[in-house]
Amino acid sequence: MSGELARSVLYLPASNARAIEKARNVDCDVAVLDLEDAVAPEAKIEARVAAVAAVKAGGFRPRLGVRINALDTDWGEDDLDALAQAGAGLIVAPKVETVETVYALSARAPDAALWAMIETPRGLIALSEIAAAGGGLQGLMLGVNDLAKALRTGASPDREPFKPWLAALVVAARAHGLLAIDGVFNRIEDVDGLAAEAAQGRLYGFDGKSLIHPSQIAAANAAFAPSEAEVQAAQAVVAAFAAPEAEGRGAIRVGGAMVERLHLGQAEALLARHAEATNRR
């Protein structure tokens, strides 16, 4: 899995020059210039030109990605070719439904990392094959708005209809060393709701959350970074296994609980994520 942080993945319309400039210094881990849903049909070509110019200019604090239009639209293939030629480092592909789409994307943009959005029933059915595609694929993203529409789900504060797919996407990502990015939270002013949903995503194992407004960044960064309590517990495990009396032992007692060397690996990984998040501030 990529070592890049992806706690907060902020979408900004590439058709908005002010949004592009704002993206240069926002505190999100990944800024995605959007050519798809956030851009009206009549502005698609202009937005593509702006995104290509931004990629070429560089100078963005967060990792920069661009979400293209789907390849079966009037704009998708030209989006992909233009961004590949511009040297885009990350391309987000919407509505990926088949492994063949991943192959096509990787072949035409071989130097770019690819994140595949799973947001249709067909995409869910093909999830395992898509995750195993290899090539430039580095992440899977759950597109909850399109998926809710396609599945005809009802509203639920705890995302009850999505729970099987939240788990399935994380499993597919982990099986193939990919990032797993949770979907957007639409109610911008609902701070508590965002915090709860981000915590749920972290509980399910996601690496980060898609965002639609800069005001959501801090909550996502906090939710998907190790807490102080988690850091202290991990440090205790590492220290206990480093002690001379733990040499050669597969399981030891730490803080009233038995921990094994698999827990040591988990602790070391958590501390690495903590260090990365701390350095990102």
Coordinates of C-alpha atoms in Angstrom, one line a residue:
M1 CA 0.0 0.0 0.0
S2 CA 1.2 3.5 -0.8
G3 CA 2.9 5.2 2.1
E4 CA 1.1 8.5 1.3
L5 CA -1.3 9.7 3.9
A6 CA -4.9 9.8 2.7
R7 CA -6.9 10.7 5.8
S8 CA -8.6 13.6 4.1
V9 CA -9.4 13.6 0.3
L10 CA -10.9 16.9 -0.7
Y11 CA -12.7 17.3 -4.0
L12 CA -12.6 20.7 -5.7
P13 CA -14.1 21.7 -9.0
A14 CA -11.4 22.2 -11.7
S15 CA -13.7 24.7 -13.4
N16 CA -13.3 27.1 -10.5
A17 CA -9.9 28.9 -10.6
R18 CA -10.3 30.1 -7.0
A19 CA -10.8 26.5 -5.9
I20 CA -7.6 25.4 -7.6
E21 CA -5.6 28.2 -6.0
K22 CA -7.1 27.3 -2.6
A23 CA -6.1 23.7 -3.1
R24 CA -2.4 24.7 -3.2
N25 CA -2.3 25.3 0.6
V26 CA -5.2 23.4 2.2
D27 CA -4.5 21.0 5.1
C28 CA -6.0 17.9 3.4
D29 CA -3.7 15.0 2.6
V30 CA -5.0 14.7 -1.0
A31 CA -6.7 17.4 -3.1
V32 CA -8.6 16.1 -6.1
L33 CA -9.5 18.5 -8.9
D34 CA -12.8 17.3 -10.2
L35 CA -13.7 17.1 -13.9
E36 CA -16.8 14.9 -13.4
D37 CA -19.8 15.6 -11.1
A38 CA -18.8 19.1 -10.0
V39 CA -18.4 20.4 -13.6
A40 CA -21.3 21.2 -15.9
P41 CA -21.2 19.7 -19.4
E42 CA -20.6 23.0 -21.1
A43 CA -17.5 23.6 -18.8
K44 CA -15.9 20.2 -19.2
I45 CA -13.2 21.2 -21.7
E46 CA -12.3 24.4 -19.9
A47 CA -12.0 22.5 -16.7
R48 CA -9.7 19.9 -18.3
V49 CA -7.4 22.7 -19.6
A50 CA -7.3 24.2 -16.1
A51 CA -6.5 20.8 -14.4
V52 CA -3.7 20.1 -16.9
A53 CA -2.3 23.6 -16.2
A54 CA -2.4 22.9 -12.5
V55 CA -0.7 19.6 -12.8
K56 CA 2.1 21.1 -14.9
A57 CA 2.5 24.1 -12.6
G58 CA 2.7 22.0 -9.4
G59 CA 3.4 23.7 -6.1
F60 CA 0.6 22.0 -4.2
R61 CA 1.0 21.2 -0.5
P62 CA -1.3 18.2 -0.5
R63 CA -0.9 15.3 -2.9
L64 CA -2.6 16.3 -6.1
G65 CA -5.1 14.1 -8.0
V66 CA -7.6 14.7 -10.8
R67 CA -10.9 12.9 -11.2
I68 CA -11.6 12.3 -14.8
N69 CA -14.9 11.7 -16.5
A70 CA -15.8 8.0 -17.1
L71 CA -14.2 6.6 -20.2
D72 CA -17.6 5.9 -21.8
T73 CA -18.6 9.6 -21.7
D74 CA -17.8 12.2 -24.4
W75 CA -14.9 13.6 -22.3
G76 CA -13.3 10.7 -20.4
E77 CA -10.7 9.5 -23.0
D78 CA -9.5 13.0 -23.7
D79 CA -9.3 13.7 -20.0
L80 CA -7.1 10.7 -19.5
D81 CA -4.8 11.4 -22.4
A82 CA -4.4 15.0 -21.5
L83 CA -3.5 14.2 -17.9
A84 CA -1.2 11.4 -18.8
Q85 CA 0.7 13.7 -21.2
A86 CA 0.8 16.4 -18.4
G87 CA 2.4 14.0 -16.0
A88 CA -0.4 13.7 -13.5
G89 CA 0.7 11.7 -10.5
L90 CA -2.8 10.5 -9.4
I91 CA -5.9 9.9 -11.5
V92 CA -9.2 9.1 -9.9
A93 CA -11.5 7.1 -12.1
P94 CA -15.3 7.2 -11.5
K95 CA -17.8 4.4 -11.9
V96 CA -15.3 1.6 -12.4
E97 CA -17.3 -1.6 -13.1
T98 CA -14.8 -4.0 -14.7
V99 CA -11.2 -5.0 -14.4
E100 CA -10.8 -4.2 -18.1
T101 CA -11.4 -0.6 -17.3
V102 CA -8.5 -0.6 -14.8
Y103 CA -6.3 -2.3 -17.5
A104 CA -7.2 0.4 -20.0
L105 CA -6.6 3.2 -17.6
S106 CA -3.2 1.9 -16.5
A107 CA -2.2 1.2 -20.1
R108 CA -3.0 4.8 -21.2
A109 CA -1.5 6.5 -18.1
P110 CA 1.3 4.1 -17.1
D111 CA 3.1 6.6 -15.0
A112 CA 0.2 7.7 -12.9
A113 CA -1.2 6.1 -9.7
L114 CA -4.9 5.1 -10.1
W115 CA -7.7 5.2 -7.6
A116 CA -10.9 3.4 -8.7
M117 CA -14.3 4.6 -7.5
I118 CA -16.8 1.8 -6.8
E119 CA -20.2 3.4 -7.1
T120 CA -22.5 1.1 -9.0
P121 CA -24.0 -2.4 -8.4
R122 CA -21.8 -3.8 -11.2
G123 CA -18.7 -2.3 -9.5
L124 CA -19.7 -4.0 -6.3
I125 CA -20.1 -7.4 -8.0
A126 CA -16.7 -7.1 -9.7
L127 CA -15.0 -5.6 -6.6
S128 CA -12.6 -8.6 -6.1
E129 CA -11.5 -8.6 -9.7
I130 CA -11.0 -4.8 -9.8
A131 CA -8.9 -4.8 -6.6
A132 CA -6.7 -7.6 -8.1
A133 CA -6.0 -5.7 -11.3
G134 CA -2.5 -4.5 -10.4
G135 CA -0.8 -2.1 -12.7
G136 CA -1.1 1.5 -11.4
L137 CA -4.0 0.7 -9.1
Q138 CA -3.3 2.1 -5.6
G139 CA -6.6 2.7 -4.0
L140 CA -10.3 2.0 -3.9
M141 CA -12.9 4.6 -3.1
L142 CA -16.6 4.1 -2.2
G143 CA -18.9 6.5 -4.1
V144 CA -21.8 6.6 -1.7
N145 CA -24.1 9.1 -3.5
D146 CA -24.2 7.3 -6.8
L147 CA -24.4 4.0 -5.1
A148 CA -27.3 5.0 -2.9
K149 CA -29.2 6.2 -6.0
A150 CA -28.5 2.9 -7.9
L151 CA -29.4 0.7 -4.9
R152 CA -32.4 2.8 -4.0
T153 CA -31.5 2.7 -0.4
G154 CA -33.2 4.7 2.3
A155 CA -31.6 7.3 4.5
S156 CA -30.0 6.0 7.7
P157 CA -27.8 7.9 10.2
D158 CA -25.5 4.9 10.7
R159 CA -25.4 3.9 7.0
E160 CA -27.1 0.6 7.7
P161 CA -27.7 -0.2 4.0
F162 CA -24.0 0.3 3.2
K163 CA -22.4 -1.7 6.0
P164 CA -21.9 -4.8 3.8
W165 CA -20.2 -2.7 1.1
L166 CA -18.1 -0.7 3.6
A167 CA -16.6 -4.0 4.9
A168 CA -16.3 -5.5 1.4
L169 CA -14.3 -2.6 0.0
V170 CA -11.9 -2.6 3.0
V171 CA -11.4 -6.4 2.6
A172 CA -10.7 -6.1 -1.1
A173 CA -8.3 -3.2 -0.5
R174 CA -6.4 -5.0 2.2
A175 CA -6.2 -8.2 0.2
H176 CA -4.2 -6.4 -2.5
G177 CA -2.3 -3.7 -0.6
L178 CA -4.5 -0.8 -1.6
L179 CA -5.7 2.3 0.1
A180 CA -9.4 2.2 1.1
I181 CA -11.1 5.6 1.0
D182 CA -14.6 6.1 2.5
G183 CA -17.3 8.2 0.7
V184 CA -18.4 11.7 1.2
F185 CA -20.6 13.2 4.0
N186 CA -23.1 15.6 2.4
R187 CA -24.3 17.7 5.3
I188 CA -21.6 20.3 5.5
E189 CA -22.9 22.0 8.7
D190 CA -23.5 18.8 10.6
V191 CA -20.2 18.6 12.5
D192 CA -21.3 15.8 14.9
G193 CA -22.6 13.8 12.0
L194 CA -19.4 14.0 10.1
A195 CA -17.4 13.1 13.2
A196 CA -19.6 10.0 13.8
E197 CA -19.4 8.9 10.2
A198 CA -15.6 9.4 10.1
A199 CA -15.3 7.3 13.3
Q200 CA -17.4 4.6 11.7
G201 CA -15.1 4.6 8.6
R202 CA -12.1 4.3 10.8
L203 CA -13.7 1.5 12.8
Y204 CA -14.3 -0.4 9.5
G205 CA -10.7 0.0 8.6
F206 CA -10.7 2.8 6.0
D207 CA -7.6 4.9 5.6
G208 CA -9.4 8.2 5.0
K209 CA -12.6 9.9 3.9
S210 CA -13.7 11.8 0.8
L211 CA -14.6 15.4 1.5
I212 CA -16.7 18.1 -0.3
H213 CA -15.7 21.1 1.8
P214 CA -12.5 22.4 3.4
S215 CA -14.4 22.7 6.8
Q216 CA -14.4 18.9 6.9
I217 CA -10.7 18.4 6.8
A218 CA -9.8 18.7 10.4
A219 CA -12.4 16.2 11.5
A220 CA -11.2 13.6 8.9
N221 CA -7.5 14.2 9.8
A222 CA -8.3 13.6 13.5
A223 CA -10.5 10.6 12.9
F224 CA -8.1 8.7 10.7
A225 CA -5.0 9.4 12.8
P226 CA -4.0 7.3 15.8
S227 CA -5.3 8.8 19.1
E228 CA -3.0 9.6 22.0
A229 CA -4.3 6.6 23.9
E230 CA -3.6 4.3 20.9
V231 CA -0.1 5.7 20.6
Q232 CA 0.6 5.1 24.3
A233 CA -0.7 1.6 24.1
A234 CA 1.4 0.8 21.0
Q235 CA 4.5 2.3 22.7
A236 CA 3.9 0.0 25.7
V237 CA 3.7 -3.1 23.5
V238 CA 6.9 -2.1 21.6
A239 CA 8.8 -1.4 24.8
A240 CA 7.6 -4.7 26.4
F241 CA 8.8 -6.8 23.5
A242 CA 12.1 -4.9 23.4
A243 CA 12.8 -5.8 27.1
P244 CA 15.4 -8.6 27.6
E245 CA 12.9 -10.8 29.4
A246 CA 10.8 -10.9 26.2
E247 CA 13.5 -12.3 24.0
G248 CA 12.4 -15.5 22.3
R249 CA 8.9 -15.3 23.6
G250 CA 5.9 -15.3 21.3
A251 CA 3.4 -13.9 23.8
I252 CA 3.9 -11.6 26.9
R253 CA 1.7 -9.8 29.4
V254 CA 1.3 -6.0 28.8
G255 CA -1.0 -3.9 30.9
G256 CA -3.1 -6.8 32.1
A257 CA -3.5 -8.4 28.7
M258 CA -1.7 -11.1 26.8
V259 CA -0.2 -9.8 23.5
E260 CA 1.5 -11.7 20.7
R261 CA 4.0 -10.8 18.2
L262 CA 1.3 -10.1 15.7
H263 CA 0.2 -7.3 18.1
L264 CA 3.8 -6.0 18.0
G265 CA 3.5 -5.7 14.2
Q266 CA 0.3 -3.8 14.6
A267 CA 1.8 -1.5 17.2
E268 CA 4.8 -0.7 15.0
A269 CA 2.5 0.0 12.0
L270 CA 0.4 2.3 14.2
L271 CA 3.4 4.2 15.4
A272 CA 4.6 4.6 11.8
R273 CA 1.3 6.1 10.8
H274 CA 1.4 8.4 13.8
A275 CA 4.9 9.6 12.9
E276 CA 3.8 10.2 9.3
A277 CA 0.7 12.2 10.4
T278 CA 2.8 14.2 12.9
N279 CA 5.3 15.1 10.2
R280 CA 2.5 16.1 7.9
R281 CA 1.2 18.9 10.2

